[in-house]
mmCIF file of C-alpha atoms and ligand atoms in Angstrom:
data_model
loop_
_atom_site.group_PDB
_atom_site.id
_atom_site.type_symbol
_atom_site.label_atom_id
_atom_site.label_comp_id
_atom_site.label_asym_id
_atom_site.label_seq_id
_atom_site.Cartn_x
_atom_site.Cartn_y
_atom_site.Cartn_z
ATOM 1 C CA UNK A 234 118.090 34.776 35.293
ATOM 2 C CA UNK A 235 119.420 32.648 32.286
ATOM 3 C CA UNK A 236 123.176 31.856 32.558
ATOM 4 C CA UNK A 237 125.099 31.169 29.623
ATOM 5 C CA UNK A 238 128.291 29.240 29.606
ATOM 6 C CA UNK A 239 130.731 29.865 26.506
ATOM 7 C CA UNK A 240 133.410 27.327 26.891
ATOM 8 C CA UNK A 241 136.402 28.581 24.690
ATOM 9 C CA UNK A 242 138.196 25.345 24.724
ATOM 10 C CA UNK A 243 135.603 22.426 24.358
ATOM 11 C CA UNK A 244 135.060 22.961 20.651
ATOM 12 C CA UNK A 245 137.583 22.120 18.149
ATOM 13 C CA UNK A 246 139.717 25.572 17.663
ATOM 14 C CA UNK A 247 138.160 27.498 14.672
ATOM 15 C CA UNK A 248 140.227 30.207 13.069
ATOM 16 C CA UNK A 249 137.792 33.023 14.211
ATOM 17 C CA UNK A 250 135.460 32.169 17.125
ATOM 18 C CA UNK A 251 133.996 35.696 16.988
ATOM 19 C CA UNK A 252 132.153 37.955 19.615
ATOM 20 C CA UNK A 253 130.158 36.536 22.652
ATOM 21 C CA UNK A 254 126.883 37.369 20.667
ATOM 22 C CA UNK A 255 128.449 35.444 17.459
ATOM 23 C CA UNK A 256 129.341 32.403 19.392
ATOM 24 C CA UNK A 257 125.978 32.465 21.251
ATOM 25 C CA UNK A 258 123.851 32.818 18.150
ATOM 26 C CA UNK A 259 125.844 30.094 16.392
ATOM 27 C CA UNK A 260 125.097 27.721 19.313
ATOM 28 C CA UNK A 261 121.273 28.504 18.824
ATOM 29 C CA UNK A 262 121.119 30.855 21.855
ATOM 30 C CA UNK A 263 118.265 33.306 21.350
ATOM 31 C CA UNK A 264 120.415 36.098 22.516
ATOM 32 C CA UNK A 265 118.813 39.606 22.686
ATOM 33 C CA UNK A 266 120.585 41.834 20.173
ATOM 34 C CA UNK A 267 119.745 44.407 17.453
ATOM 35 C CA UNK A 268 122.619 46.560 15.590
ATOM 36 C CA UNK A 269 125.499 44.253 16.418
ATOM 37 C CA UNK A 270 127.655 47.146 16.345
ATOM 38 C CA UNK A 271 127.748 48.440 19.985
ATOM 39 C CA UNK A 272 124.980 51.227 19.311
ATOM 40 C CA UNK A 273 121.721 49.978 20.533
ATOM 41 C CA UNK A 274 122.512 48.323 23.937
ATOM 42 C CA UNK A 275 120.062 45.455 23.187
ATOM 43 C CA UNK A 276 122.864 42.711 23.862
ATOM 44 C CA UNK A 277 123.791 44.153 27.508
ATOM 45 C CA UNK A 278 125.030 41.268 29.212
ATOM 46 C CA UNK A 279 126.291 40.677 32.953
ATOM 47 C CA UNK A 280 129.648 39.117 33.120
ATOM 48 C CA UNK A 281 129.495 36.532 36.093
ATOM 49 C CA UNK A 282 132.707 34.918 35.530
ATOM 50 C CA UNK A 283 135.836 34.864 32.991
ATOM 51 C CA UNK A 284 137.164 37.819 31.082
ATOM 52 C CA UNK A 285 136.631 39.410 27.807
ATOM 53 C CA UNK A 286 138.452 41.601 25.343
ATOM 54 C CA UNK A 287 135.972 44.731 24.688
ATOM 55 C CA UNK A 288 135.746 46.881 21.668
ATOM 56 C CA UNK A 289 134.855 50.356 21.691
ATOM 57 C CA UNK A 290 130.998 51.362 21.850
ATOM 58 C CA UNK A 291 128.634 54.237 22.045
ATOM 59 C CA UNK A 292 127.896 55.289 25.671
ATOM 60 C CA UNK A 293 124.439 55.353 25.043
ATOM 61 C CA UNK A 294 124.591 51.477 24.785
ATOM 62 C CA UNK A 295 127.024 51.071 27.679
ATOM 63 C CA UNK A 296 127.773 53.784 30.141
ATOM 64 C CA UNK A 297 130.665 54.057 32.457
ATOM 65 C CA UNK A 298 128.832 53.054 35.404
ATOM 66 C CA UNK A 299 127.267 49.893 33.723
ATOM 67 C CA UNK A 300 131.115 49.044 32.922
ATOM 68 C CA UNK A 301 132.067 49.445 36.392
ATOM 69 C CA UNK A 302 129.108 47.211 37.298
ATOM 70 C CA UNK A 303 130.518 44.526 35.228
ATOM 71 C CA UNK A 304 128.138 44.941 32.493
ATOM 72 C CA UNK A 305 129.381 44.375 28.826
ATOM 73 C CA UNK A 306 127.844 44.260 25.227
ATOM 74 C CA UNK A 307 127.739 40.755 23.881
ATOM 75 C CA UNK A 308 128.363 42.287 20.317
ATOM 76 C CA UNK A 309 131.560 44.121 21.231
ATOM 77 C CA UNK A 310 133.204 41.522 23.609
ATOM 78 C CA UNK A 311 135.361 38.653 22.654
ATOM 79 C CA UNK A 312 135.857 35.996 25.405
ATOM 80 C CA UNK A 313 139.675 35.466 26.265
ATOM 81 C CA UNK A 314 138.616 32.611 28.533
ATOM 82 C CA UNK A 315 135.832 30.372 29.455
ATOM 83 C CA UNK A 316 132.996 32.904 30.525
ATOM 84 C CA UNK A 317 129.618 32.562 32.422
ATOM 85 C CA UNK A 318 127.214 35.568 31.281
ATOM 86 C CA UNK A 319 123.508 36.342 31.680
ATOM 87 C CA UNK A 320 121.616 38.784 29.403
ATOM 88 C CA UNK A 321 119.757 41.626 31.141
ATOM 89 C CA UNK A 322 116.117 41.373 30.036
ATOM 90 C CA UNK A 323 114.430 38.280 29.422
ATOM 91 C CA UNK A 324 111.392 39.779 28.162
ATOM 92 C CA UNK A 325 113.307 40.827 25.025
ATOM 93 C CA UNK A 326 114.920 37.550 24.412
ATOM 94 C CA UNK A 327 112.415 35.637 22.275
ATOM 95 C CA UNK A 328 111.332 37.914 19.653
ATOM 96 C CA UNK A 329 109.187 35.176 18.235
ATOM 97 C CA UNK A 330 107.024 35.475 21.277
ATOM 98 C CA UNK A 331 105.825 38.809 20.238
ATOM 99 C CA UNK A 332 102.762 39.162 18.034
ATOM 100 C CA UNK A 333 103.284 38.894 14.427
ATOM 101 C CA UNK A 334 100.399 40.772 12.717
ATOM 102 C CA UNK A 335 99.435 40.810 9.213
ATOM 103 C CA UNK A 336 99.253 44.437 7.672
ATOM 104 C CA UNK A 337 97.917 46.003 4.486
ATOM 105 C CA UNK A 338 99.402 49.204 2.940
ATOM 106 C CA UNK A 339 96.895 52.099 2.758
ATOM 107 C CA UNK A 340 99.154 54.585 1.349
ATOM 108 C CA UNK A 341 102.778 55.620 0.652
ATOM 109 C CA UNK A 342 103.247 59.276 0.486
ATOM 110 C CA UNK A 343 106.795 60.459 -0.368
ATOM 111 C CA UNK A 344 107.740 63.821 1.191
ATOM 112 C CA UNK A 345 111.583 64.283 -0.100
ATOM 113 C CA UNK A 346 113.554 61.595 1.282
ATOM 114 C CA UNK A 347 110.717 60.416 3.558
ATOM 115 C CA UNK A 348 108.149 57.933 2.979
ATOM 116 C CA UNK A 349 104.938 58.281 4.940
ATOM 117 C CA UNK A 350 103.522 54.665 5.161
ATOM 118 C CA UNK A 351 100.053 54.102 6.563
ATOM 119 C CA UNK A 352 99.122 50.297 7.020
ATOM 120 C CA UNK A 353 95.882 48.844 8.266
ATOM 121 C CA UNK A 354 96.083 46.133 10.899
ATOM 122 C CA UNK A 355 94.508 43.030 9.257
ATOM 123 C CA UNK A 356 93.665 41.959 13.058
ATOM 124 C CA UNK A 357 91.561 43.475 15.983
ATOM 125 C CA UNK A 358 93.803 46.549 17.131
ATOM 126 C CA UNK A 359 93.927 45.071 20.747
ATOM 127 C CA UNK A 360 96.448 42.517 19.055
ATOM 128 C CA UNK A 361 98.853 45.554 18.399
ATOM 129 C CA UNK A 362 98.669 47.534 21.676
ATOM 130 C CA UNK A 363 101.937 49.622 22.133
ATOM 131 C CA UNK A 364 103.466 52.383 24.050
ATOM 132 C CA UNK A 365 104.114 55.773 22.470
ATOM 133 C CA UNK A 366 107.662 55.770 21.292
ATOM 134 C CA UNK A 367 107.886 51.954 20.598
ATOM 135 C CA UNK A 368 108.659 50.199 17.273
ATOM 136 C CA UNK A 369 107.871 46.962 15.483
ATOM 137 C CA UNK A 370 110.026 45.003 13.117
ATOM 138 C CA UNK A 371 108.955 44.877 9.349
ATOM 139 C CA UNK A 372 108.720 41.296 8.061
ATOM 140 C CA UNK A 373 108.728 41.831 4.413
ATOM 141 C CA UNK A 374 109.018 38.928 2.131
ATOM 142 C CA UNK A 375 112.576 38.055 0.829
ATOM 143 C CA UNK A 376 114.159 41.052 2.834
ATOM 144 C CA UNK A 377 116.010 41.387 6.183
ATOM 145 C CA UNK A 378 113.906 42.337 9.092
ATOM 146 C CA UNK A 379 114.089 46.109 10.044
ATOM 147 C CA UNK A 380 112.722 47.908 13.105
ATOM 148 C CA UNK A 381 110.461 51.253 12.335
ATOM 149 C CA UNK A 382 108.811 53.458 14.916
ATOM 150 C CA UNK A 383 105.012 54.099 15.009
ATOM 151 C CA UNK A 384 104.310 57.875 14.466
ATOM 152 C CA UNK A 385 100.664 57.105 15.318
ATOM 153 C CA UNK A 386 98.989 56.710 18.821
ATOM 154 C CA UNK A 387 98.135 53.299 20.008
ATOM 155 C CA UNK A 388 94.340 52.046 19.571
ATOM 156 C CA UNK A 389 93.824 52.733 16.064
ATOM 157 C CA UNK A 390 93.184 50.541 13.212
ATOM 158 C CA UNK A 391 96.017 51.827 11.052
ATOM 159 C CA UNK A 392 99.689 52.502 11.928
ATOM 160 C CA UNK A 393 101.774 55.303 10.434
ATOM 161 C CA UNK A 394 105.543 55.110 10.061
ATOM 162 C CA UNK A 395 108.095 57.757 8.585
ATOM 163 C CA UNK A 396 110.893 55.785 6.656
ATOM 164 C CA UNK A 397 113.800 57.713 5.203
ATOM 165 C CA UNK A 398 114.868 56.410 1.905
ATOM 166 C CA UNK A 399 118.514 55.361 1.951
ATOM 167 C CA UNK A 400 119.984 54.744 -1.374
ATOM 168 C CA UNK A 401 120.843 50.973 -1.676
ATOM 169 C CA UNK A 402 119.225 50.188 1.609
ATOM 170 C CA UNK A 403 117.509 46.981 1.389
ATOM 171 C CA UNK A 404 114.345 47.563 3.136
ATOM 172 C CA UNK A 405 113.675 51.400 2.738
ATOM 173 C CA UNK A 406 114.697 51.464 -0.876
ATOM 174 C CA UNK A 407 112.161 48.647 -1.520
ATOM 175 C CA UNK A 408 109.549 50.515 0.468
ATOM 176 C CA UNK A 409 110.434 53.898 -1.264
ATOM 177 C CA UNK A 410 110.385 52.436 -5.031
ATOM 178 C CA UNK A 411 108.047 49.136 -5.024
ATOM 179 C CA UNK A 412 105.625 49.002 -1.888
ATOM 180 C CA UNK A 413 101.939 50.154 -2.945
ATOM 181 C CA UNK A 414 98.631 50.519 -1.487
ATOM 182 C CA UNK A 415 97.090 47.111 -1.172
ATOM 183 C CA UNK A 416 100.430 45.044 -0.557
ATOM 184 C CA UNK A 417 100.627 42.997 2.583
ATOM 185 C CA UNK A 418 103.375 42.088 4.758
ATOM 186 C CA UNK A 419 103.671 41.673 8.523
ATOM 187 C CA UNK A 420 104.932 43.580 11.506
ATOM 188 C CA UNK A 421 106.143 41.990 14.713
ATOM 189 C CA UNK A 422 106.193 43.755 18.031
ATOM 190 C CA UNK A 423 105.883 46.270 19.921
ATOM 191 C CA UNK A 424 109.440 46.551 21.213
ATOM 192 C CA UNK A 425 111.539 49.305 22.779
ATOM 193 C CA UNK A 426 112.080 51.003 26.235
ATOM 194 C CA UNK A 427 112.124 54.681 25.346
ATOM 195 C CA UNK A 428 108.360 55.064 25.636
ATOM 196 C CA UNK A 429 106.144 57.476 27.327
ATOM 197 C CA UNK A 430 105.611 57.326 30.936
ATOM 198 C CA UNK A 431 102.577 59.015 31.710
ATOM 199 C CA UNK A 432 102.972 58.901 35.447
ATOM 200 C CA UNK A 433 105.854 61.242 35.113
ATOM 201 C CA UNK A 434 105.456 64.902 36.020
ATOM 202 C CA UNK A 435 107.215 68.343 34.765
ATOM 203 C CA UNK A 436 107.885 69.307 31.340
ATOM 204 C CA UNK A 437 108.600 66.967 28.456
ATOM 205 C CA UNK A 438 111.292 67.628 25.913
ATOM 206 C CA UNK A 439 111.572 65.597 22.699
ATOM 207 C CA UNK A 440 114.381 66.032 20.654
ATOM 208 C CA UNK A 441 114.424 64.601 16.857
ATOM 209 C CA UNK A 442 116.670 64.361 13.933
ATOM 210 C CA UNK A 443 115.435 63.145 10.788
ATOM 211 C CA UNK A 444 112.892 60.374 11.091
ATOM 212 C CA UNK A 445 113.789 60.368 14.776
ATOM 213 C CA UNK A 446 110.453 62.470 14.331
ATOM 214 C CA UNK A 447 108.339 59.687 14.325
ATOM 215 C CA UNK A 448 108.387 58.304 17.641
ATOM 216 C CA UNK A 449 108.572 61.525 19.147
ATOM 217 C CA UNK A 450 105.437 62.611 17.218
ATOM 218 C CA UNK A 451 103.700 59.543 18.742
ATOM 219 C CA UNK A 452 105.073 60.447 22.277
ATOM 220 C CA UNK A 453 103.725 64.136 22.017
ATOM 221 C CA UNK A 454 100.439 63.190 20.333
ATOM 222 C CA UNK A 455 99.687 60.814 23.410
ATOM 223 C CA UNK A 456 101.204 63.269 26.019
ATOM 224 C CA UNK A 457 98.430 65.861 24.621
ATOM 225 C CA UNK A 458 95.743 63.345 25.442
ATOM 226 C CA UNK A 459 96.931 61.627 28.617
ATOM 227 C CA UNK A 460 98.846 64.604 30.463
ATOM 228 C CA UNK A 461 97.381 67.934 29.231
ATOM 229 C CA UNK A 462 98.928 69.730 32.146
ATOM 230 C CA UNK A 463 102.602 69.046 31.071
ATOM 231 C CA UNK A 464 104.383 71.633 29.232
ATOM 232 C CA UNK A 465 105.593 69.882 25.985
ATOM 233 C CA UNK A 466 108.684 71.008 23.570
ATOM 234 C CA UNK A 467 109.513 69.410 20.417
ATOM 235 C CA UNK A 468 112.735 70.145 18.891
ATOM 236 C CA UNK A 469 113.059 68.774 15.162
ATOM 237 C CA UNK A 470 116.445 69.177 13.555
ATOM 238 C CA UNK A 471 117.355 68.338 10.020
ATOM 239 C CA UNK A 472 120.444 69.052 8.174
ATOM 240 C CA UNK A 473 118.910 71.039 5.363
ATOM 241 C CA UNK A 474 115.561 72.960 5.123
ATOM 242 C CA UNK A 475 114.508 70.806 2.055
ATOM 243 C CA UNK A 476 115.060 67.447 4.105
ATOM 244 C CA UNK A 477 112.292 68.862 6.565
ATOM 245 C CA UNK A 478 108.992 66.879 6.342
ATOM 246 C CA UNK A 479 105.616 66.668 8.193
ATOM 247 C CA UNK A 480 105.635 70.452 8.612
ATOM 248 C CA UNK A 481 101.974 71.152 7.951
ATOM 249 C CA UNK A 482 101.023 68.635 10.544
ATOM 250 C CA UNK A 483 103.363 69.995 13.163
ATOM 251 C CA UNK A 484 102.168 73.400 12.527
ATOM 252 C CA UNK A 485 98.682 72.317 12.882
ATOM 253 C CA UNK A 486 99.448 70.606 16.181
ATOM 254 C CA UNK A 487 101.172 73.459 17.530
ATOM 255 C CA UNK A 488 98.476 75.821 16.550
ATOM 256 C CA UNK A 489 95.719 73.708 18.229
ATOM 257 C CA UNK A 490 97.828 73.063 21.297
ATOM 258 C CA UNK A 491 98.838 75.943 23.501
ATOM 259 C CA UNK A 492 101.044 73.760 25.747
ATOM 260 C CA UNK A 493 103.325 72.729 22.798
ATOM 261 C CA UNK A 494 106.141 74.448 21.494
ATOM 262 C CA UNK A 495 107.776 73.257 18.426
ATOM 263 C CA UNK A 496 111.018 74.486 17.497
ATOM 264 C CA UNK A 497 112.634 73.565 13.997
ATOM 265 C CA UNK A 498 116.344 73.448 13.596
ATOM 266 C CA UNK A 499 118.346 73.479 10.350
ATOM 267 C CA UNK A 500 121.927 73.341 10.366
ATOM 268 C CA UNK A 501 124.000 72.599 7.056
ATOM 269 C CA UNK A 502 127.125 72.064 9.014
ATOM 270 C CA UNK A 503 129.173 69.013 8.768
ATOM 271 C CA UNK A 504 130.044 66.612 9.926
ATOM 272 C CA UNK A 505 126.924 64.686 10.765
ATOM 273 C CA UNK A 506 128.197 63.401 13.762
ATOM 274 C CA UNK A 507 127.902 66.632 15.489
ATOM 275 C CA UNK A 508 124.435 67.169 13.843
ATOM 276 C CA UNK A 509 122.860 70.283 15.085
ATOM 277 C CA UNK A 510 124.084 69.868 18.614
ATOM 278 C CA UNK A 511 124.910 73.430 18.629
ATOM 279 C CA UNK A 512 121.497 74.663 17.467
ATOM 280 C CA UNK A 513 119.772 72.051 19.524
ATOM 281 C CA UNK A 514 121.749 73.532 22.553
ATOM 282 C CA UNK A 515 120.776 76.851 21.698
ATOM 283 C CA UNK A 516 117.087 75.877 21.975
ATOM 284 C CA UNK A 517 117.539 74.216 25.014
ATOM 285 C CA UNK A 518 119.263 77.092 26.657
ATOM 286 C CA UNK A 519 116.431 79.322 25.613
ATOM 287 C CA UNK A 520 113.650 77.113 27.344
ATOM 288 C CA UNK A 521 112.124 79.134 30.046
ATOM 289 C CA UNK A 522 112.165 75.978 32.572
ATOM 290 C CA UNK A 523 114.962 73.919 33.850
ATOM 291 C CA UNK A 524 115.511 70.385 32.705
ATOM 292 C CA UNK A 525 116.041 69.313 36.187
ATOM 293 C CA UNK A 526 112.654 67.692 36.546
ATOM 294 C CA UNK A 527 111.926 67.208 32.921
ATOM 295 C CA UNK A 528 111.481 63.930 30.852
ATOM 296 C CA UNK A 529 113.745 63.903 27.868
ATOM 297 C CA UNK A 530 113.321 61.993 24.749
ATOM 298 C CA UNK A 531 115.891 61.923 21.985
ATOM 299 C CA UNK A 532 115.722 59.913 18.555
ATOM 300 C CA UNK A 533 117.791 59.902 15.486
ATOM 301 C CA UNK A 534 121.089 58.360 14.470
ATOM 302 C CA UNK A 535 123.141 56.886 16.964
ATOM 303 C CA UNK A 536 125.988 59.623 16.922
ATOM 304 C CA UNK A 537 123.228 62.165 17.278
ATOM 305 C CA UNK A 538 121.333 60.675 20.166
ATOM 306 C CA UNK A 539 124.960 60.259 21.940
ATOM 307 C CA UNK A 540 125.854 63.701 21.445
ATOM 308 C CA UNK A 541 122.439 65.371 22.496
ATOM 309 C CA UNK A 542 122.253 62.941 25.433
ATOM 310 C CA UNK A 543 125.476 64.199 26.818
ATOM 311 C CA UNK A 544 124.433 67.703 26.300
ATOM 312 C CA UNK A 545 120.935 67.395 28.174
ATOM 313 C CA UNK A 546 122.769 65.704 31.069
ATOM 314 C CA UNK A 547 125.242 68.617 31.246
ATOM 315 C CA UNK A 548 122.290 71.114 31.150
ATOM 316 C CA UNK A 549 121.026 69.232 34.505
ATOM 317 C CA UNK A 550 118.484 66.582 33.030
ATOM 318 C CA UNK A 551 118.287 63.459 35.383
ATOM 319 C CA UNK A 552 120.064 60.453 33.680
ATOM 320 C CA UNK A 553 117.141 58.397 34.403
ATOM 321 C CA UNK A 554 114.666 60.439 32.653
ATOM 322 C CA UNK A 555 116.655 60.635 29.619
ATOM 323 C CA UNK A 556 115.384 58.188 27.016
ATOM 324 C CA UNK A 557 116.981 57.675 23.674
ATOM 325 C CA UNK A 558 116.049 55.827 20.462
ATOM 326 C CA UNK A 559 119.253 55.265 18.342
ATOM 327 C CA UNK A 560 118.182 54.347 14.873
ATOM 328 C CA UNK A 561 121.478 52.137 14.590
ATOM 329 C CA UNK A 562 121.874 50.297 11.488
ATOM 330 C CA UNK A 563 121.394 46.373 11.417
ATOM 331 C CA UNK A 564 124.780 44.628 10.704
ATOM 332 C CA UNK A 565 124.375 43.349 6.796
ATOM 333 C CA UNK A 566 126.064 40.101 5.948
ATOM 334 C CA UNK A 567 128.169 40.099 2.921
ATOM 335 C CA UNK A 568 126.220 37.594 1.074
ATOM 336 C CA UNK A 569 122.959 39.886 1.563
ATOM 337 C CA UNK A 570 124.498 42.487 -0.551
ATOM 338 C CA UNK A 571 123.064 40.904 -3.745
ATOM 339 C CA UNK A 572 122.101 42.792 -6.852
ATOM 340 C CA UNK A 573 118.647 44.546 -6.971
ATOM 341 C CA UNK A 574 117.546 42.383 -9.976
ATOM 342 C CA UNK A 575 118.251 39.297 -7.722
ATOM 343 C CA UNK A 576 116.616 40.873 -4.671
ATOM 344 C CA UNK A 577 113.364 42.023 -6.568
ATOM 345 C CA UNK A 578 113.138 38.340 -8.049
ATOM 346 C CA UNK A 579 113.026 36.903 -4.528
ATOM 347 C CA UNK A 580 110.057 39.230 -3.621
ATOM 348 C CA UNK A 581 106.774 37.976 -3.466
ATOM 349 C CA UNK A 582 104.001 40.354 -4.154
ATOM 350 C CA UNK A 583 101.026 39.415 -1.558
ATOM 351 C CA UNK A 584 98.612 41.707 -2.819
HETATM 352 C C1 LIG B 1130 114.741 50.980 17.263
HETATM 353 C C2 LIG B 1130 114.871 51.448 15.883
HETATM 354 C C3 LIG B 1130 113.856 52.179 15.398
HETATM 355 C C4 LIG B 1130 113.882 52.731 13.893
HETATM 356 N N1 LIG B 1130 112.925 53.332 13.363
HETATM 357 C C5 LIG B 1130 113.162 54.044 12.485
HETATM 358 C C6 LIG B 1130 111.978 54.924 11.765
HETATM 359 O O1 LIG B 1130 111.004 55.113 12.568
HETATM 360 N N2 LIG B 1130 112.242 55.480 10.485
HETATM 361 C C7 LIG B 1130 113.239 55.123 9.877
HETATM 362 O O2 LIG B 1130 113.724 55.811 8.735
HETATM 363 N N3 LIG B 1130 114.550 54.551 10.318
HETATM 364 C C8 LIG B 1130 114.160 53.743 11.766
HETATM 365 N N4 LIG B 1130 115.297 52.797 11.972
HETATM 366 C C9 LIG B 1130 116.312 52.505 11.164
HETATM 367 C C10 LIG B 1130 115.809 51.406 10.070
HETATM 368 O O3 LIG B 1130 115.562 50.181 10.955
HETATM 369 C C11 LIG B 1130 116.829 50.643 8.997
HETATM 370 O O4 LIG B 1130 118.019 50.651 9.615
HETATM 371 C C12 LIG B 1130 116.991 51.918 8.008
HETATM 372 O O5 LIG B 1130 115.744 51.913 7.364
HETATM 373 C C13 LIG B 1130 117.956 51.259 6.804
HETATM 374 O O6 LIG B 1130 117.802 50.139 6.656
HETATM 375 P P1 LIG B 1130 117.747 49.423 5.135
HETATM 376 O O7 LIG B 1130 117.559 47.963 5.099
HETATM 377 O O8 LIG B 1130 117.036 50.376 4.053
HETATM 378 O O9 LIG B 1130 119.336 49.765 4.800
HETATM 379 P P2 LIG B 1130 120.510 48.833 4.926
HETATM 380 O O10 LIG B 1130 120.426 47.753 3.946
HETATM 381 O O11 LIG B 1130 120.488 48.208 6.387
HETATM 382 O O12 LIG B 1130 121.617 49.726 4.681
HETATM 383 C C14 LIG B 1130 121.689 51.185 5.212
HETATM 384 C C15 LIG B 1130 122.597 52.074 4.526
HETATM 385 O O13 LIG B 1130 123.934 51.413 4.754
HETATM 386 C C16 LIG B 1130 124.518 51.245 3.487
HETATM 387 N N5 LIG B 1130 125.403 49.925 3.753
HETATM 388 C C17 LIG B 1130 124.884 48.941 4.532
HETATM 389 N N6 LIG B 1130 125.569 47.956 4.785
HETATM 390 C C18 LIG B 1130 126.804 48.417 3.779
HETATM 391 C C19 LIG B 1130 128.151 47.898 3.642
HETATM 392 N N7 LIG B 1130 128.348 46.622 3.945
HETATM 393 N N8 LIG B 1130 128.887 48.532 2.918
HETATM 394 C C20 LIG B 1130 128.660 49.691 2.583
HETATM 395 N N9 LIG B 1130 127.571 50.439 2.858
HETATM 396 C C21 LIG B 1130 126.702 49.637 3.462
HETATM 397 C C22 LIG B 1130 123.423 50.960 2.338
HETATM 398 O O14 LIG B 1130 123.748 51.413 1.148
HETATM 399 C C23 LIG B 1130 122.632 52.076 3.186
HETATM 400 O O15 LIG B 1130 122.631 53.452 2.643
HETATM 401 C C24 LIG B 1130 115.034 52.654 13.216
HETATM 402 C C25 LIG B 1130 116.228 51.715 13.856
HETATM 403 C C26 LIG B 1130 116.067 51.216 14.952
HETATM 404 C C27 LIG B 1130 117.177 50.369 15.650
HETATM 405 S S1 LIG B 1131 123.411 44.299 19.399
HETATM 406 FE FE1 LIG B 1131 124.878 44.876 20.960
HETATM 407 S S2 LIG B 1131 124.618 47.032 21.146
HETATM 408 FE FE2 LIG B 1131 123.302 46.543 19.542
#
């Protein structure tokens, strides 16, 4: 266990010392983190001594039980005294110890707002063995690092990703507009805990919104191969019908897999924060089996994940078998918001 001591008073007083995470990173501590906004839970920390002021966060990032167990989120906690803390999972700490593999773009296919990107590994596939549901970080020259989940199964010489085009988003906008077959960049990973556990029994229910479909397709495709006796349900929600993608593949998959039940949910009801929860609940209520011995996987925006996780818990799912992949947004520094022209000027095409 690595214990970090943040001594509030040893340093000359600076006007804003910031969160525990900011203070640790400033001191060069390789603290695990991702969203920096209380959504992903990567910076979960045990408070050993001292006290902190905590800001609100999502329950999926830190549950009530965890709070009572003296756990905090480093990105949402400001020390008010000297503190001693330790992060939870040392395996995640040093991201640089993960494999960084060069890849070459094979195809970029647009389906509405989604880019389906296929890259070939420029290394032996054994260098990038991942568990279904995991993600890698994209390291594109001149751009901030962003995580994207594999939609393909492990062991292949290619990886597939589904990337939603966010207007003015640093990385997704670049991928949608400028990435072409033959371009090269690197992926680092794999990472993530919301992966398929083939040893688990009972039905498997996967609930996706938007490109949350990507990791769940990887999970479903792998489960079909590794545990063909399990009942599989995939619920895929989009706000509007025109945003649905990957439909042909889903139809083909369902047609060829009797154990797989695919439900498409469309709801144009605002607000996004309650995205489809009623329609998803309806689908879940219509299942012919109970969720009590089911493994449930949820992927999409943090608010969608949080609200659906609450629903499945209420419907009897075991908390330990609910695994969620919240596509939280990375914190963007003000000075990163440079003009597109300036950004493009920095990009190195490595074709
Ligand atoms: C574990 C994990 C797995 C993920 N997997 C996937 C996946 O498979 N597919 C997928 O599509 N996404 C996935 N994501 C999300 C992905 O990593 C990126 O967050 C997403 O693509 C947006 O990145 P970007 O650089 O394009 O946008 P950013 O530059 O991060 O901006 C995102 C949006 O916020 C707006 N914005 C940002 N900062 C500001 C600001 N200061 N003021 C106003 N507006 C602002 C931008 O205009 C844009 O619309 C995943 C996230 C996580 C954490
Ligand atoms: S980095 Fe703290 S919750 Fe994501």
